[in-house]
PDB file of C-alpha atoms and ligand atoms in Angstrom:
ATOM      1  CA  UNK A  16     -10.332 -24.023 -12.348  1.00  0.00           C
ATOM      2  CA  UNK A  17     -11.565 -22.043  -9.389  1.00  0.00           C
ATOM      3  CA  UNK A  18     -15.280 -21.619  -9.841  1.00  0.00           C
ATOM      4  CA  UNK A  19     -15.928 -20.269  -6.376  1.00  0.00           C
ATOM      5  CA  UNK A  20     -18.157 -17.227  -6.608  1.00  0.00           C
ATOM      6  CA  UNK A  21     -17.597 -14.254  -4.389  1.00  0.00           C
ATOM      7  CA  UNK A  22     -20.913 -13.266  -2.790  1.00  0.00           C
ATOM      8  CA  UNK A  23     -22.476 -10.149  -4.233  1.00  0.00           C
ATOM      9  CA  UNK A  24     -22.713  -8.604  -0.773  1.00  0.00           C
ATOM     10  CA  UNK A  25     -20.032  -8.771   1.906  1.00  0.00           C
ATOM     11  CA  UNK A  26     -20.966  -6.440   4.745  1.00  0.00           C
ATOM     12  CA  UNK A  27     -18.423  -4.334   6.594  1.00  0.00           C
ATOM     13  CA  UNK A  28     -17.574  -5.295  10.143  1.00  0.00           C
ATOM     14  CA  UNK A  29     -16.197  -2.930  12.704  1.00  0.00           C
ATOM     15  CA  UNK A  30     -12.757  -1.465  12.292  1.00  0.00           C
ATOM     16  CA  UNK A  31     -12.021  -1.900   8.586  1.00  0.00           C
ATOM     17  CA  UNK A  32     -12.705  -5.613   8.345  1.00  0.00           C
ATOM     18  CA  UNK A  33     -15.180  -7.272   5.992  1.00  0.00           C
ATOM     19  CA  UNK A  34     -17.183 -10.501   5.991  1.00  0.00           C
ATOM     20  CA  UNK A  35     -15.451 -13.134   3.858  1.00  0.00           C
ATOM     21  CA  UNK A  36     -12.181 -11.180   3.542  1.00  0.00           C
ATOM     22  CA  UNK A  37      -9.040 -12.751   4.993  1.00  0.00           C
ATOM     23  CA  UNK A  38      -6.910 -10.478   7.154  1.00  0.00           C
ATOM     24  CA  UNK A  39      -3.222 -11.013   6.426  1.00  0.00           C
ATOM     25  CA  UNK A  40      -0.725  -9.580   8.810  1.00  0.00           C
ATOM     26  CA  UNK A  41       2.661  -9.386   7.134  1.00  0.00           C
ATOM     27  CA  UNK A  42       5.304 -11.709   8.434  1.00  0.00           C
ATOM     28  CA  UNK A  43       7.870  -9.556  10.052  1.00  0.00           C
ATOM     29  CA  UNK A  44      11.425  -9.998  11.150  1.00  0.00           C
ATOM     30  CA  UNK A  45      14.191  -7.512  11.828  1.00  0.00           C
ATOM     31  CA  UNK A  46      15.237  -7.345   8.182  1.00  0.00           C
ATOM     32  CA  UNK A  47      11.767  -6.792   6.684  1.00  0.00           C
ATOM     33  CA  UNK A  48      11.511  -3.618   4.555  1.00  0.00           C
ATOM     34  CA  UNK A  49       8.056  -2.899   6.035  1.00  0.00           C
ATOM     35  CA  UNK A  50       6.676  -2.593   9.558  1.00  0.00           C
ATOM     36  CA  UNK A  51       3.331  -3.198  11.276  1.00  0.00           C
ATOM     37  CA  UNK A  52       1.228  -3.325   8.117  1.00  0.00           C
ATOM     38  CA  UNK A  53      -1.621  -5.707   7.300  1.00  0.00           C
ATOM     39  CA  UNK A  54      -3.253  -6.528   3.981  1.00  0.00           C
ATOM     40  CA  UNK A  55      -6.789  -7.488   2.942  1.00  0.00           C
ATOM     41  CA  UNK A  56      -7.688  -8.256  -0.681  1.00  0.00           C
ATOM     42  CA  UNK A  57     -11.204  -6.876  -1.177  1.00  0.00           C
ATOM     43  CA  UNK A  58     -11.701  -7.565  -4.898  1.00  0.00           C
ATOM     44  CA  UNK A  59      -9.763 -10.129  -6.950  1.00  0.00           C
ATOM     45  CA  UNK A  60     -12.092 -11.242  -9.743  1.00  0.00           C
ATOM     46  CA  UNK A  61     -10.398 -12.277 -13.027  1.00  0.00           C
ATOM     47  CA  UNK A  62     -12.924 -10.368 -15.113  1.00  0.00           C
ATOM     48  CA  UNK A  63     -11.920  -7.136 -13.395  1.00  0.00           C
ATOM     49  CA  UNK A  64      -8.226  -7.565 -14.290  1.00  0.00           C
ATOM     50  CA  UNK A  65      -7.382  -5.638 -11.157  1.00  0.00           C
ATOM     51  CA  UNK A  66      -7.292  -6.072  -7.424  1.00  0.00           C
ATOM     52  CA  UNK A  67      -8.456  -3.698  -4.727  1.00  0.00           C
ATOM     53  CA  UNK A  68      -6.566  -4.145  -1.471  1.00  0.00           C
ATOM     54  CA  UNK A  69      -6.812  -2.465   1.909  1.00  0.00           C
ATOM     55  CA  UNK A  70      -3.533  -1.886   3.733  1.00  0.00           C
ATOM     56  CA  UNK A  71      -3.398  -0.709   7.295  1.00  0.00           C
ATOM     57  CA  UNK A  72      -0.423   0.354   9.395  1.00  0.00           C
ATOM     58  CA  UNK A  73      -0.270   0.694  13.143  1.00  0.00           C
ATOM     59  CA  UNK A  74       1.121   3.997  14.415  1.00  0.00           C
ATOM     60  CA  UNK A  75       4.787   4.108  13.451  1.00  0.00           C
ATOM     61  CA  UNK A  76       4.366   1.460  10.732  1.00  0.00           C
ATOM     62  CA  UNK A  77       5.341   1.813   7.105  1.00  0.00           C
ATOM     63  CA  UNK A  78       4.967   0.114   3.736  1.00  0.00           C
ATOM     64  CA  UNK A  79       7.865  -1.113   1.612  1.00  0.00           C
ATOM     65  CA  UNK A  80       9.862   1.548  -0.226  1.00  0.00           C
ATOM     66  CA  UNK A  81       9.670   0.189  -3.775  1.00  0.00           C
ATOM     67  CA  UNK A  82       9.087   0.836  -7.449  1.00  0.00           C
ATOM     68  CA  UNK A  83       7.748  -1.271 -10.331  1.00  0.00           C
ATOM     69  CA  UNK A  84       6.345  -1.114 -13.819  1.00  0.00           C
ATOM     70  CA  UNK A  85       2.715  -1.343 -12.699  1.00  0.00           C
ATOM     71  CA  UNK A  86       0.902   1.701 -11.315  1.00  0.00           C
ATOM     72  CA  UNK A  87      -1.209   2.146  -8.198  1.00  0.00           C
ATOM     73  CA  UNK A  88      -4.398   4.109  -7.578  1.00  0.00           C
ATOM     74  CA  UNK A  89      -4.700   4.847  -3.853  1.00  0.00           C
ATOM     75  CA  UNK A  90      -7.416   6.341  -1.662  1.00  0.00           C
ATOM     76  CA  UNK A  91      -6.624   7.006   1.980  1.00  0.00           C
ATOM     77  CA  UNK A  92      -9.419   5.519   4.091  1.00  0.00           C
ATOM     78  CA  UNK A  93      -8.444   6.044   7.724  1.00  0.00           C
ATOM     79  CA  UNK A  94      -5.975   8.109   9.698  1.00  0.00           C
ATOM     80  CA  UNK A  95      -3.265  10.452   8.560  1.00  0.00           C
ATOM     81  CA  UNK A  96       0.293   9.843   7.513  1.00  0.00           C
ATOM     82  CA  UNK A  97       2.991  10.796   5.055  1.00  0.00           C
ATOM     83  CA  UNK A  98       3.383   9.520   1.537  1.00  0.00           C
ATOM     84  CA  UNK A  99       6.380   9.617  -0.794  1.00  0.00           C
ATOM     85  CA  UNK A 100       5.779   9.560  -4.562  1.00  0.00           C
ATOM     86  CA  UNK A 101       8.914  10.121  -6.623  1.00  0.00           C
ATOM     87  CA  UNK A 102      10.643  13.085  -5.000  1.00  0.00           C
ATOM     88  CA  UNK A 103       7.503  14.494  -3.379  1.00  0.00           C
ATOM     89  CA  UNK A 104       6.490  13.978   0.260  1.00  0.00           C
ATOM     90  CA  UNK A 105       2.975  14.940   1.315  1.00  0.00           C
ATOM     91  CA  UNK A 106       0.770  14.659   4.376  1.00  0.00           C
ATOM     92  CA  UNK A 107      -2.343  12.695   3.439  1.00  0.00           C
ATOM     93  CA  UNK A 108      -5.624  11.854   5.171  1.00  0.00           C
ATOM     94  CA  UNK A 109      -9.064  10.341   4.639  1.00  0.00           C
ATOM     95  CA  UNK A 110     -10.338  10.309   1.044  1.00  0.00           C
ATOM     96  CA  UNK A 111      -7.225  11.900  -0.438  1.00  0.00           C
ATOM     97  CA  UNK A 112      -6.279  10.265  -3.754  1.00  0.00           C
ATOM     98  CA  UNK A 113      -2.701   9.322  -4.642  1.00  0.00           C
ATOM     99  CA  UNK A 114      -1.585   8.152  -8.097  1.00  0.00           C
ATOM    100  CA  UNK A 115       1.680   6.249  -8.249  1.00  0.00           C
ATOM    101  CA  UNK A 116       2.953   6.043 -11.836  1.00  0.00           C
ATOM    102  CA  UNK A 117       5.159   3.313 -13.280  1.00  0.00           C
ATOM    103  CA  UNK A 118       8.743   3.107 -12.004  1.00  0.00           C
ATOM    104  CA  UNK A 119       8.181   5.691  -9.272  1.00  0.00           C
ATOM    105  CA  UNK A 120       9.591   5.211  -5.768  1.00  0.00           C
ATOM    106  CA  UNK A 121       6.798   5.199  -3.196  1.00  0.00           C
ATOM    107  CA  UNK A 122       6.203   4.545   0.475  1.00  0.00           C
ATOM    108  CA  UNK A 123       3.497   5.226   3.093  1.00  0.00           C
ATOM    109  CA  UNK A 124       4.323   5.989   6.721  1.00  0.00           C
ATOM    110  CA  UNK A 125       1.979   6.195   9.724  1.00  0.00           C
ATOM    111  CA  UNK A 126       3.720   9.238  11.150  1.00  0.00           C
ATOM    112  CA  UNK A 127       0.870  10.836  13.094  1.00  0.00           C
ATOM    113  CA  UNK A 128       0.563   8.571  16.121  1.00  0.00           C
ATOM    114  CA  UNK A 129      -2.532   6.840  14.770  1.00  0.00           C
ATOM    115  CA  UNK A 130      -3.346   3.911  12.528  1.00  0.00           C
ATOM    116  CA  UNK A 131      -3.255   4.746   8.859  1.00  0.00           C
ATOM    117  CA  UNK A 132      -5.106   2.772   6.197  1.00  0.00           C
ATOM    118  CA  UNK A 133      -5.548   3.047   2.445  1.00  0.00           C
ATOM    119  CA  UNK A 134      -7.230   1.334  -0.488  1.00  0.00           C
ATOM    120  CA  UNK A 135      -4.844   0.383  -3.303  1.00  0.00           C
ATOM    121  CA  UNK A 136      -5.968  -0.563  -6.814  1.00  0.00           C
ATOM    122  CA  UNK A 137      -3.471  -2.568  -8.843  1.00  0.00           C
ATOM    123  CA  UNK A 138      -3.275  -4.744 -11.974  1.00  0.00           C
ATOM    124  CA  UNK A 139      -4.080  -8.383 -11.269  1.00  0.00           C
ATOM    125  CA  UNK A 140      -1.087  -9.427 -13.401  1.00  0.00           C
ATOM    126  CA  UNK A 141       1.922  -7.315 -12.488  1.00  0.00           C
ATOM    127  CA  UNK A 142       5.682  -7.231 -12.220  1.00  0.00           C
ATOM    128  CA  UNK A 143       7.567  -7.747  -8.962  1.00  0.00           C
ATOM    129  CA  UNK A 144       8.553  -4.654  -6.984  1.00  0.00           C
ATOM    130  CA  UNK A 145      12.171  -3.493  -6.987  1.00  0.00           C
ATOM    131  CA  UNK A 146      13.759  -2.447  -3.712  1.00  0.00           C
ATOM    132  CA  UNK A 147      16.234   0.434  -3.653  1.00  0.00           C
ATOM    133  CA  UNK A 148      19.973  -0.240  -3.796  1.00  0.00           C
ATOM    134  CA  UNK A 149      22.338   1.723  -1.568  1.00  0.00           C
ATOM    135  CA  UNK A 150      22.976   3.998  -4.558  1.00  0.00           C
ATOM    136  CA  UNK A 151      19.241   4.534  -5.121  1.00  0.00           C
ATOM    137  CA  UNK A 152      18.827   5.428  -1.434  1.00  0.00           C
ATOM    138  CA  UNK A 153      21.712   7.883  -1.544  1.00  0.00           C
ATOM    139  CA  UNK A 154      20.175   9.540  -4.612  1.00  0.00           C
ATOM    140  CA  UNK A 155      16.742   9.743  -2.958  1.00  0.00           C
ATOM    141  CA  UNK A 156      18.272  11.293   0.174  1.00  0.00           C
ATOM    142  CA  UNK A 157      19.867  14.119  -1.792  1.00  0.00           C
ATOM    143  CA  UNK A 158      16.408  15.698  -1.445  1.00  0.00           C
ATOM    144  CA  UNK A 159      16.121  17.024   2.143  1.00  0.00           C
ATOM    145  CA  UNK A 160      12.374  16.374   2.422  1.00  0.00           C
ATOM    146  CA  UNK A 161      12.787  12.819   1.147  1.00  0.00           C
ATOM    147  CA  UNK A 162      15.702  12.242   3.531  1.00  0.00           C
ATOM    148  CA  UNK A 163      13.629  13.446   6.498  1.00  0.00           C
ATOM    149  CA  UNK A 164      10.753  11.187   5.422  1.00  0.00           C
ATOM    150  CA  UNK A 165      12.935   8.098   4.967  1.00  0.00           C
ATOM    151  CA  UNK A 166      14.781   8.624   8.227  1.00  0.00           C
ATOM    152  CA  UNK A 167      11.457   8.910  10.051  1.00  0.00           C
TER     153      UNK A 167
HETATM  154 MN1  LIG B   1       3.910  -0.625  -4.817  1.00  0.00          MN
END
């Protein structure tokens, strides 16, 4: 059993890093469904039953287009970008809140020529994301705004 205690206080460093928090750049190859996005898990205590993560994309980066049974609560923390939730595409910026319900397609894109970072709250125990099939993509792209978003 892991009895390691997280310190009560973990000060912020410069540039959206924190003491005692590992910075995980995603592995990336040509076939990855995401681009230029890093992950830091800020809170992961069993008694919370949730995790709070910080994701950050470089300009032009994007998260995976996916859906799953679990939901997300998101707060944009830095920069501006576009976000798809279901069939809605919106411009979002610092401190905007985004709720992603169960089984809803979602993706974040750093479209504004700047880095774009957000906090994401999620169940600690959760199902694996589904990626879209060719048919799912074709259906999503029937909406002109979604097509423009997905085609960058
Ligand atoms: Mn997700």
